[in-house]
mmCIF file of C-alpha atoms and ligand atoms in Angstrom:
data_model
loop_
_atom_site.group_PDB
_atom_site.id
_atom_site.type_symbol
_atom_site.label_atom_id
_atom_site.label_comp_id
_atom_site.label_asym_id
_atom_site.label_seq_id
_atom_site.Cartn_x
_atom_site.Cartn_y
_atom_site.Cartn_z
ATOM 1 C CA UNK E 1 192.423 -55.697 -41.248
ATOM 2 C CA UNK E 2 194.434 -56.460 -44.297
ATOM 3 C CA UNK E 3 195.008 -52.880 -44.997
ATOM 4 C CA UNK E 4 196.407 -51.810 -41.922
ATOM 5 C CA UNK E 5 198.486 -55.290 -42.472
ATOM 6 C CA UNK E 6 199.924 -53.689 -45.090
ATOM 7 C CA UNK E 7 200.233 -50.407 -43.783
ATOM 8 C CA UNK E 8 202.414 -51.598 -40.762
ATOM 9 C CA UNK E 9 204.643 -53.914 -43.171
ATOM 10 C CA UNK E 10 205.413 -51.262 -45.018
ATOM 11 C CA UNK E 11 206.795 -48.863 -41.936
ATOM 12 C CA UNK E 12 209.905 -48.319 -40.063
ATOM 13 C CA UNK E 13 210.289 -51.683 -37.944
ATOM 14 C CA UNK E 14 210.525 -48.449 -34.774
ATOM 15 C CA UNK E 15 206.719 -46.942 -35.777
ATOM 16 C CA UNK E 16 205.134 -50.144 -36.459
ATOM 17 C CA UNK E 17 203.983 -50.841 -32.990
ATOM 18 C CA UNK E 18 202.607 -47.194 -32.662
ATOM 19 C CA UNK E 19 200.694 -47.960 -35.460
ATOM 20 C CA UNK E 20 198.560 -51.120 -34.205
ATOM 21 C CA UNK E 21 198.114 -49.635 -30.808
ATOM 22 C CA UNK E 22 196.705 -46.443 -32.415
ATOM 23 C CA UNK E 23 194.718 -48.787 -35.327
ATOM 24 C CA UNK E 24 193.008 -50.279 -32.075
ATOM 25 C CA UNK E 25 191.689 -47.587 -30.446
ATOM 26 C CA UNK E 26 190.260 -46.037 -33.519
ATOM 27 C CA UNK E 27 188.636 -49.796 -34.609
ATOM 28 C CA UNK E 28 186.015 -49.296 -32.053
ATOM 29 C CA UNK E 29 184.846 -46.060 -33.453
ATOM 30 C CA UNK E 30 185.368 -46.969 -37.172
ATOM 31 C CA UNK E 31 183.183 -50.419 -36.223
ATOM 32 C CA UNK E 32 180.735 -48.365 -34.508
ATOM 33 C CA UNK E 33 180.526 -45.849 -37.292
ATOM 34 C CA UNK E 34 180.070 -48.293 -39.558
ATOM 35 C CA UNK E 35 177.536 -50.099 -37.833
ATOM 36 C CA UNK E 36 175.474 -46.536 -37.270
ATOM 37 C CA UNK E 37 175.739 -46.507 -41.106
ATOM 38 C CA UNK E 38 174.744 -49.600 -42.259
ATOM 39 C CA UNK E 39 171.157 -49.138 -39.891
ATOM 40 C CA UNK E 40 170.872 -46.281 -41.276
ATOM 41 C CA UNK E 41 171.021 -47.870 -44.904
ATOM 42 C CA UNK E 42 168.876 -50.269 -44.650
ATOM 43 C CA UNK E 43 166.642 -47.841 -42.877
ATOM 44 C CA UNK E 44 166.795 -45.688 -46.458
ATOM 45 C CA UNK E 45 166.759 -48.485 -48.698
ATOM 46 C CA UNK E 46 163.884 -50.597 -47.338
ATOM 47 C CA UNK E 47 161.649 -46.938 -46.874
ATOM 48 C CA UNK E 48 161.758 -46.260 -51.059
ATOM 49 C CA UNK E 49 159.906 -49.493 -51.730
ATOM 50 C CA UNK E 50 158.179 -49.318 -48.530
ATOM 51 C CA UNK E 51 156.550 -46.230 -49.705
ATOM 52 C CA UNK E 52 156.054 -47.222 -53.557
ATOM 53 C CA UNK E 53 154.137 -50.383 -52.153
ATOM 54 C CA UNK E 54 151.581 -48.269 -50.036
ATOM 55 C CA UNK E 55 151.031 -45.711 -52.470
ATOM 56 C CA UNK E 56 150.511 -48.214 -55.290
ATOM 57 C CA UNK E 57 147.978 -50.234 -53.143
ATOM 58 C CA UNK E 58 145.766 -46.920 -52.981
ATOM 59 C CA UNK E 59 146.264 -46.379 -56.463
ATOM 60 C CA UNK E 60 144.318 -49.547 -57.398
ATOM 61 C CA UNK E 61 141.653 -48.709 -54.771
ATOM 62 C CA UNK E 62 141.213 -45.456 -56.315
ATOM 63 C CA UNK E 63 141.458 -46.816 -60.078
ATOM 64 C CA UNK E 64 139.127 -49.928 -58.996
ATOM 65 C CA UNK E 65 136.833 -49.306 -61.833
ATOM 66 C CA UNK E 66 139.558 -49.026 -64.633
ATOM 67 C CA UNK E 67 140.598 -52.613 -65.460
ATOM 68 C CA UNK E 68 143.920 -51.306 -67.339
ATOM 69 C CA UNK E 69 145.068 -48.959 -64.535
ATOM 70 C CA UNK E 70 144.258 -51.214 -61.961
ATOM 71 C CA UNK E 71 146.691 -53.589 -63.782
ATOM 72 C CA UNK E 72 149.026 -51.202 -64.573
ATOM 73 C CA UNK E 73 149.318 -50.229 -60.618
ATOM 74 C CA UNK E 74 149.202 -53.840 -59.711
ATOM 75 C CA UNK E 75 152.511 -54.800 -62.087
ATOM 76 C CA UNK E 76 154.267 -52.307 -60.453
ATOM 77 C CA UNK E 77 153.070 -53.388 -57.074
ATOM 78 C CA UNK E 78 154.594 -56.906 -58.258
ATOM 79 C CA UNK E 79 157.823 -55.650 -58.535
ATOM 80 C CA UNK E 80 158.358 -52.965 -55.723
ATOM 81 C CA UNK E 81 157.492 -56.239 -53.615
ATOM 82 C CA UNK E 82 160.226 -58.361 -55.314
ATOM 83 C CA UNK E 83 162.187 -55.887 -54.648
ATOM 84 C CA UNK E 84 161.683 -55.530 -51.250
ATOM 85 C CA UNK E 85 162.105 -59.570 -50.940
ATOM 86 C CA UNK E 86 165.303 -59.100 -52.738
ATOM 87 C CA UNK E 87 166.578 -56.881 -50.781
ATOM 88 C CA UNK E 88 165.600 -58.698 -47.069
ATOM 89 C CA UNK E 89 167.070 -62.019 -48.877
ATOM 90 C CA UNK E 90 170.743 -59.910 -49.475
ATOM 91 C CA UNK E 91 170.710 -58.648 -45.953
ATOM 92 C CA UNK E 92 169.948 -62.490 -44.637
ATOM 93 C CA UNK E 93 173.124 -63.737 -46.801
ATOM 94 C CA UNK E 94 175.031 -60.841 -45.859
ATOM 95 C CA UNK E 95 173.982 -61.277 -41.767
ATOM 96 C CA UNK E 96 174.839 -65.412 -42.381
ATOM 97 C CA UNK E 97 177.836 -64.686 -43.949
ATOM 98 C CA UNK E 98 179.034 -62.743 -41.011
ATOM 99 C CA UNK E 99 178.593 -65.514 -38.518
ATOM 100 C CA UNK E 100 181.304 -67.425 -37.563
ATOM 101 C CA UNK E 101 179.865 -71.135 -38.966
ATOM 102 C CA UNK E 102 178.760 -69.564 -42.098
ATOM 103 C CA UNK E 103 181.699 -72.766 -43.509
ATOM 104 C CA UNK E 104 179.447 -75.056 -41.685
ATOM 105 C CA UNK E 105 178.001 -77.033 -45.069
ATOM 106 C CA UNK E 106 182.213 -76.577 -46.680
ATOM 107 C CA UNK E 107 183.203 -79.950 -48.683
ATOM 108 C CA UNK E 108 185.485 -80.893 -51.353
ATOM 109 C CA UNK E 109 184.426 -79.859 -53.990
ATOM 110 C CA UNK E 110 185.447 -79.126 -58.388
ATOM 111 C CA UNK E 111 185.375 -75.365 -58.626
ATOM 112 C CA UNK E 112 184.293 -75.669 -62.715
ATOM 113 C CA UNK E 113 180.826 -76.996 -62.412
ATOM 114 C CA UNK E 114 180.022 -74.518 -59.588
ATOM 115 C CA UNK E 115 180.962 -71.562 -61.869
ATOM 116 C CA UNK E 116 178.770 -73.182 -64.466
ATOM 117 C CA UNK E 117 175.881 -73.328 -62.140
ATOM 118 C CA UNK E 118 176.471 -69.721 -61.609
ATOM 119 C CA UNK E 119 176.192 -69.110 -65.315
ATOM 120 C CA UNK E 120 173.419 -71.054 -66.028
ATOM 121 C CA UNK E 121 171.289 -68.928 -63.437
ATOM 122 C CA UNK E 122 172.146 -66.049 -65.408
ATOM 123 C CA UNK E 123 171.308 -67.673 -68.939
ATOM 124 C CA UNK E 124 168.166 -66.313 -69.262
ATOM 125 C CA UNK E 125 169.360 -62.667 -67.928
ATOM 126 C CA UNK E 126 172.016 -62.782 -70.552
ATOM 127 C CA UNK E 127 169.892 -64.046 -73.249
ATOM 128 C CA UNK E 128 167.653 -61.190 -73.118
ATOM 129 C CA UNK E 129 170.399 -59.338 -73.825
ATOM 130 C CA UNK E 130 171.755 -61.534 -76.500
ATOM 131 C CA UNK E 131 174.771 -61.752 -74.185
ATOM 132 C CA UNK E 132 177.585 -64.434 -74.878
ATOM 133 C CA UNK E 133 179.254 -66.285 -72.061
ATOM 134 C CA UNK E 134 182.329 -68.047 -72.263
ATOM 135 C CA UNK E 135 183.577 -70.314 -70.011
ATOM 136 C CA UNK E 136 186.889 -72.037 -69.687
ATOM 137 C CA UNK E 137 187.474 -75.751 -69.105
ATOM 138 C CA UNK E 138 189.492 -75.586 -66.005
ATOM 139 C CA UNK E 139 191.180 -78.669 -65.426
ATOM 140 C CA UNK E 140 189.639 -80.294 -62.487
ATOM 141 C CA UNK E 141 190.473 -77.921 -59.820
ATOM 142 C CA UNK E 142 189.129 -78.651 -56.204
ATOM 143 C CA UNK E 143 188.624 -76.476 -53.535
ATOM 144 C CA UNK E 144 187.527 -76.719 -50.045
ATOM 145 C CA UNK E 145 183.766 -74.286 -49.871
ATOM 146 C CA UNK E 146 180.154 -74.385 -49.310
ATOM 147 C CA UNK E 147 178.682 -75.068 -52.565
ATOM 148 C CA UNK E 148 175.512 -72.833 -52.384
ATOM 149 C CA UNK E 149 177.698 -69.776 -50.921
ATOM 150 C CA UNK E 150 180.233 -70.585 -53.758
ATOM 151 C CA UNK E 151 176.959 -70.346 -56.884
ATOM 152 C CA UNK E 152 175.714 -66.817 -55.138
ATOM 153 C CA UNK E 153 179.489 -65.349 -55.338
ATOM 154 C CA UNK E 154 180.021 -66.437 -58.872
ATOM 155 C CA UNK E 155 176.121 -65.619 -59.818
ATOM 156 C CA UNK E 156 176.438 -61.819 -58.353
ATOM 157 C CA UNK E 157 179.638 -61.682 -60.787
ATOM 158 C CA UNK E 158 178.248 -62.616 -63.480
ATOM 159 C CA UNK E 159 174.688 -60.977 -63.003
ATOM 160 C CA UNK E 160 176.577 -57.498 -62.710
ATOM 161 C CA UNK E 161 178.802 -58.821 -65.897
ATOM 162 C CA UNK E 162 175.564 -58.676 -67.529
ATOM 163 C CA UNK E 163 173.814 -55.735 -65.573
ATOM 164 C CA UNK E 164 176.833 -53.559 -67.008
ATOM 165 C CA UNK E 165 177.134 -54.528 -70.315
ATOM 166 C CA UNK E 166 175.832 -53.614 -73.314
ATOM 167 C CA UNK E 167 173.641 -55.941 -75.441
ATOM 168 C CA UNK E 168 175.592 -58.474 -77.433
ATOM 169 C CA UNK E 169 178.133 -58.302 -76.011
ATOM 170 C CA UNK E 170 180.500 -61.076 -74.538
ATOM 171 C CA UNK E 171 181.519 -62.361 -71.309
ATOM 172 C CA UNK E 172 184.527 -64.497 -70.456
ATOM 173 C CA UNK E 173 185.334 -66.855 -67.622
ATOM 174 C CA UNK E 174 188.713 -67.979 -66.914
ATOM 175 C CA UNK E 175 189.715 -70.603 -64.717
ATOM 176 C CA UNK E 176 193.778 -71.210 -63.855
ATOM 177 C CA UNK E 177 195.358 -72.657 -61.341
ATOM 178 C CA UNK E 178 198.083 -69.960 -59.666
ATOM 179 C CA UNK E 179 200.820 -70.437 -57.025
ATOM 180 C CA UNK E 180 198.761 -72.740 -54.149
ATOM 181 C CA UNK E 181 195.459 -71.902 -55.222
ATOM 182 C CA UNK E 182 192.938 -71.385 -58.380
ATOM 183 C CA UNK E 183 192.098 -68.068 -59.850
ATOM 184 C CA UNK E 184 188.384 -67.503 -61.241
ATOM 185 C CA UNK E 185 188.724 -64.427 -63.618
ATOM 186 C CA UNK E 186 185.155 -62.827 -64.907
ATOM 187 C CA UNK E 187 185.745 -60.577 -67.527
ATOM 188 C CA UNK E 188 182.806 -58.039 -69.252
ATOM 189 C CA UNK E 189 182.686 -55.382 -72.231
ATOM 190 C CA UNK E 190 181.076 -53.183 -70.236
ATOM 191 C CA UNK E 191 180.907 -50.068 -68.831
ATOM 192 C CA UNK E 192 183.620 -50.030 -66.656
ATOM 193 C CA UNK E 193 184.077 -48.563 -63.248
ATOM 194 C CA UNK E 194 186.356 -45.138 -62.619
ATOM 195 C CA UNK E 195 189.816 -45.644 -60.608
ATOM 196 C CA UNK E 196 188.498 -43.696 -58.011
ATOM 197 C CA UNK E 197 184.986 -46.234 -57.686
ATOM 198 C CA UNK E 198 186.695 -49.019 -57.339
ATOM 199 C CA UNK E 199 188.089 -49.194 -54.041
ATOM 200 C CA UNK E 200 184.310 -48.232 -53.244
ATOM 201 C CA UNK E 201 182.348 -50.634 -55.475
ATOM 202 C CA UNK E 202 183.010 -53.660 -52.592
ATOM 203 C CA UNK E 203 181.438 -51.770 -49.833
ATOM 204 C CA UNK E 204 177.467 -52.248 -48.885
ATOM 205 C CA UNK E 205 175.219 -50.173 -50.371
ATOM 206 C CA UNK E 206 177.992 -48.433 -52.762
ATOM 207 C CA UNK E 207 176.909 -47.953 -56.160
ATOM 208 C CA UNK E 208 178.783 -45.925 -58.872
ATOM 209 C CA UNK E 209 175.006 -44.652 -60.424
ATOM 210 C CA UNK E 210 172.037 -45.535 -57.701
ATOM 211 C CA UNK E 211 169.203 -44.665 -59.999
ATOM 212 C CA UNK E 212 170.442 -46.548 -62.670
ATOM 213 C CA UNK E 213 171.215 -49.816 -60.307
ATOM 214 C CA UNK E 214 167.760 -49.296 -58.913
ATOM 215 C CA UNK E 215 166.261 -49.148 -62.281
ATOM 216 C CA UNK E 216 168.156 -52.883 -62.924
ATOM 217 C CA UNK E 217 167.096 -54.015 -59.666
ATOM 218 C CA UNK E 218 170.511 -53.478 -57.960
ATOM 219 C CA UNK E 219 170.649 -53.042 -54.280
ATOM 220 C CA UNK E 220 174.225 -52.263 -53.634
ATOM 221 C CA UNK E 221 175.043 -55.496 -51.766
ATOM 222 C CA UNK E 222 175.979 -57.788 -54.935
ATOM 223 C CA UNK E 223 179.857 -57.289 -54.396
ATOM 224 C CA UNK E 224 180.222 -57.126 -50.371
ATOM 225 C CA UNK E 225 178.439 -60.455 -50.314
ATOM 226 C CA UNK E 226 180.773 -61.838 -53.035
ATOM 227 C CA UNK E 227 183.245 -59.841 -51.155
ATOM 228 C CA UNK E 228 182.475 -61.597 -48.053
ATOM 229 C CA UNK E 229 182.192 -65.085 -49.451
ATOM 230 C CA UNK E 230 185.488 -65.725 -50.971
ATOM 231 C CA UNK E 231 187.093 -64.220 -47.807
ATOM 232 C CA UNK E 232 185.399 -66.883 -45.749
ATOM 233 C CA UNK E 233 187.249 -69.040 -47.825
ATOM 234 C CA UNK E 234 190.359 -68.180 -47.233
ATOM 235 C CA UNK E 235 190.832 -66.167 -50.638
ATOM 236 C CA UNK E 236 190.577 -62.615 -51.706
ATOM 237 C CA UNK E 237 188.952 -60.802 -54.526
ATOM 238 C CA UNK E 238 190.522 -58.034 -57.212
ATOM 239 C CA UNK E 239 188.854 -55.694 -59.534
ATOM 240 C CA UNK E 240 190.888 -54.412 -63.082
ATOM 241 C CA UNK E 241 188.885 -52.108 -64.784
ATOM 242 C CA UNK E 242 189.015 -49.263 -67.391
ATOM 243 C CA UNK E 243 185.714 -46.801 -68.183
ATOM 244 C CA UNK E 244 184.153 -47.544 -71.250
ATOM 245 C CA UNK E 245 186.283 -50.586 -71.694
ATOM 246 C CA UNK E 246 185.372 -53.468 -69.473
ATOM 247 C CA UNK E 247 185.612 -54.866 -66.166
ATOM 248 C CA UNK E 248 187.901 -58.112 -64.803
ATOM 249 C CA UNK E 249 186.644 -59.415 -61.451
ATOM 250 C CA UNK E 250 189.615 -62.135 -60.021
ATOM 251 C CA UNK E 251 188.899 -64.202 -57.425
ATOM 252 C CA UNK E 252 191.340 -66.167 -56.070
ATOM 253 C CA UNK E 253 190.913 -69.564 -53.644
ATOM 254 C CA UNK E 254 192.857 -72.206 -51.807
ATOM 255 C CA UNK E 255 193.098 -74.922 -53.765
ATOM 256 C CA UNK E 256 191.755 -78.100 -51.401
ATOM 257 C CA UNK E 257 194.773 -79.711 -50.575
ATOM 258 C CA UNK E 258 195.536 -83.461 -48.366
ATOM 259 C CA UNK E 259 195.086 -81.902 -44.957
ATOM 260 C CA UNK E 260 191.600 -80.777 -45.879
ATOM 261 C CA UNK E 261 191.042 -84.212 -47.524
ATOM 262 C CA UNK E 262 191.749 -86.144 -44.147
ATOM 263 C CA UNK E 263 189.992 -83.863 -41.650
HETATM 264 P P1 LIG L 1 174.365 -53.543 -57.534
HETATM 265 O O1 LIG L 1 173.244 -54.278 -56.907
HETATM 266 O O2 LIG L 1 174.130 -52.065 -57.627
HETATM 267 O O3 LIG L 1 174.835 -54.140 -58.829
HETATM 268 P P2 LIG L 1 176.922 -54.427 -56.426
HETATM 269 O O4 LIG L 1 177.390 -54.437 -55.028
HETATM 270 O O5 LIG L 1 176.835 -55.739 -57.115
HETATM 271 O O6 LIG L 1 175.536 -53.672 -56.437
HETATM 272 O O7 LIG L 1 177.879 -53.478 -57.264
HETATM 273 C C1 LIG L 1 178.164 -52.180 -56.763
HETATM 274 C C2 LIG L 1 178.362 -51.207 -57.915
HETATM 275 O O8 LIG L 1 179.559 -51.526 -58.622
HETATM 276 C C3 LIG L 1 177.259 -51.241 -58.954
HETATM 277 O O9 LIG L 1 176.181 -50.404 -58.607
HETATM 278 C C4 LIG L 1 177.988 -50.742 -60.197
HETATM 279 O O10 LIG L 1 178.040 -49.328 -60.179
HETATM 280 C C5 LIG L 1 179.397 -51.262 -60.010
HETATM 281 N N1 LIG L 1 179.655 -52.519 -60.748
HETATM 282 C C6 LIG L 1 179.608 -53.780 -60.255
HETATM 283 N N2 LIG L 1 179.941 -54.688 -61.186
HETATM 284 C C7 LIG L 1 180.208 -53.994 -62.318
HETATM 285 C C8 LIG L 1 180.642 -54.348 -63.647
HETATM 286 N N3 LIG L 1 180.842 -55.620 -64.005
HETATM 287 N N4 LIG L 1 180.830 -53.336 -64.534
HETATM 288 C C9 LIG L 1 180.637 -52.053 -64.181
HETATM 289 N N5 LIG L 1 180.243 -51.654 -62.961
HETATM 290 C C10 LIG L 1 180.022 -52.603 -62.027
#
């Protein structure tokens, strides 16, 4: 992992190989562990609207003759069930995205107009909030990435941007080409996210406040799939943020360069 990269580079040349042999025997566990925890997740997460569905559905049998309560129950039926589709749809991008050919459909591709596609699939979130989004001209950057993986990393960004922030308020996208590669920089005016949340905030399920991410639809997989995405593309995400001030996501990426061109 890139952590216990870092964690060997930084000790004694003498205690480095100590550490890898003792980082593998403890993967297995930590993988199994983790896997234990995810099924048991899901498990949880798909049982709350599970529930909410079957209760509801007796609710309008028992309210049959009461046209406004049977409507009432049936709205809320509506949603529980987009949420459960929601939530099956994050854990099929999450399960693709873990597959080995998940850069099967990767091309050449300007990095600009795929960060506006993002945006514009969170217009009409953001208008309802009378949120403004910025976005920066860029200046023809191309990287190498699967378009429609690309849109859902950029939309989840943006989405929570808006999810977190308070009404009319603004959002700004920067786009700038770094050392090798091009940084995609979403900032907010939002809440914010506590120093010690946001080593969490990229792991599945995590969620700083779960009834108030429930109540916005959240199911706690937004960031590992962006997470998860820009990793498969070679790059790596950051997170700068101060409570009560605002939150930067950075995501960095290769730029597409002449070897990529030619294969
Ligand atoms: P969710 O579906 O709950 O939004 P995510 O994986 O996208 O799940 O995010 C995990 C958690 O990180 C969120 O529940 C929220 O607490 C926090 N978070 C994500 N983005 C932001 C943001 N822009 N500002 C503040 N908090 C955020």
């Amino acid at each position: 992992s890139a952590e216990l990269m870092l964690r060997v580079r930084a000790a004694p040349l003498a205690t480095r190989f100590i550490l890898i042999l003792a980082d593998d025997r403890t993967e297995a566990v930590r993988v199994e562990n983790v896997r234990r925890d995810f099924v048991a997740n899901v498990s949880h997460e798909l049982k709350t609207p599970i529930g909410a569905v079957s209760l509801l559905a007796e609710a309008i049998d028992a309210a049959a003759d009461d046209p406004e309560q049977v409507r009432y129950f049936t709205d809320r039926l509506v949603t529980e069930a987009g949420r459960l589709g929601k939530l099956t749809n994050e854990l099929i991008n999450l399960s693709r995205l873990q597959s080995a050919d998940s850069l099967e459909k990767a091309e050449i591709l300007e990095l600009r107009p795929i960060v506006e596609q993002a945006v514009d699939q969170a217009r009409v979130a953001a208008d309802a909030k009378r949120i403004s989004i910025t976005l920066a001209e860029g200046s023809g950057e191309r990287v190498y990435a699967d378009p429609g993986l690309l849109v859902m990393g950029f939309h989840n960004l943006v989405a929570n941007a808006i999810n977190y922030s308070p009404e009319g308020s603004g959002i700004g996208i920067g786009i700038r080409t770094v050392d090798g590669g091009v940084e995609v920089a979403v900032t907010d005016q939002g809440i914010g996210i506590a120093p010690e949340d946001q080593g969490r905030v990229f792991e599945r399920f995590f969620r700083v406040d779960a009834a108030r991410s429930r109540l916005t639809g959240g199911t706690g997989l937004g960031l590992s799939i962006v997470k998860h995405v820009v990793e498969n593309h070679g790059g790596d995400i950051r997170l700068w943020s101060q409570p009560g001030r605002g939150s930067t996501f950075t995501v960095r990426l290769p730029l597409a360069d002449a070897d990529e061109v030619a294969a």
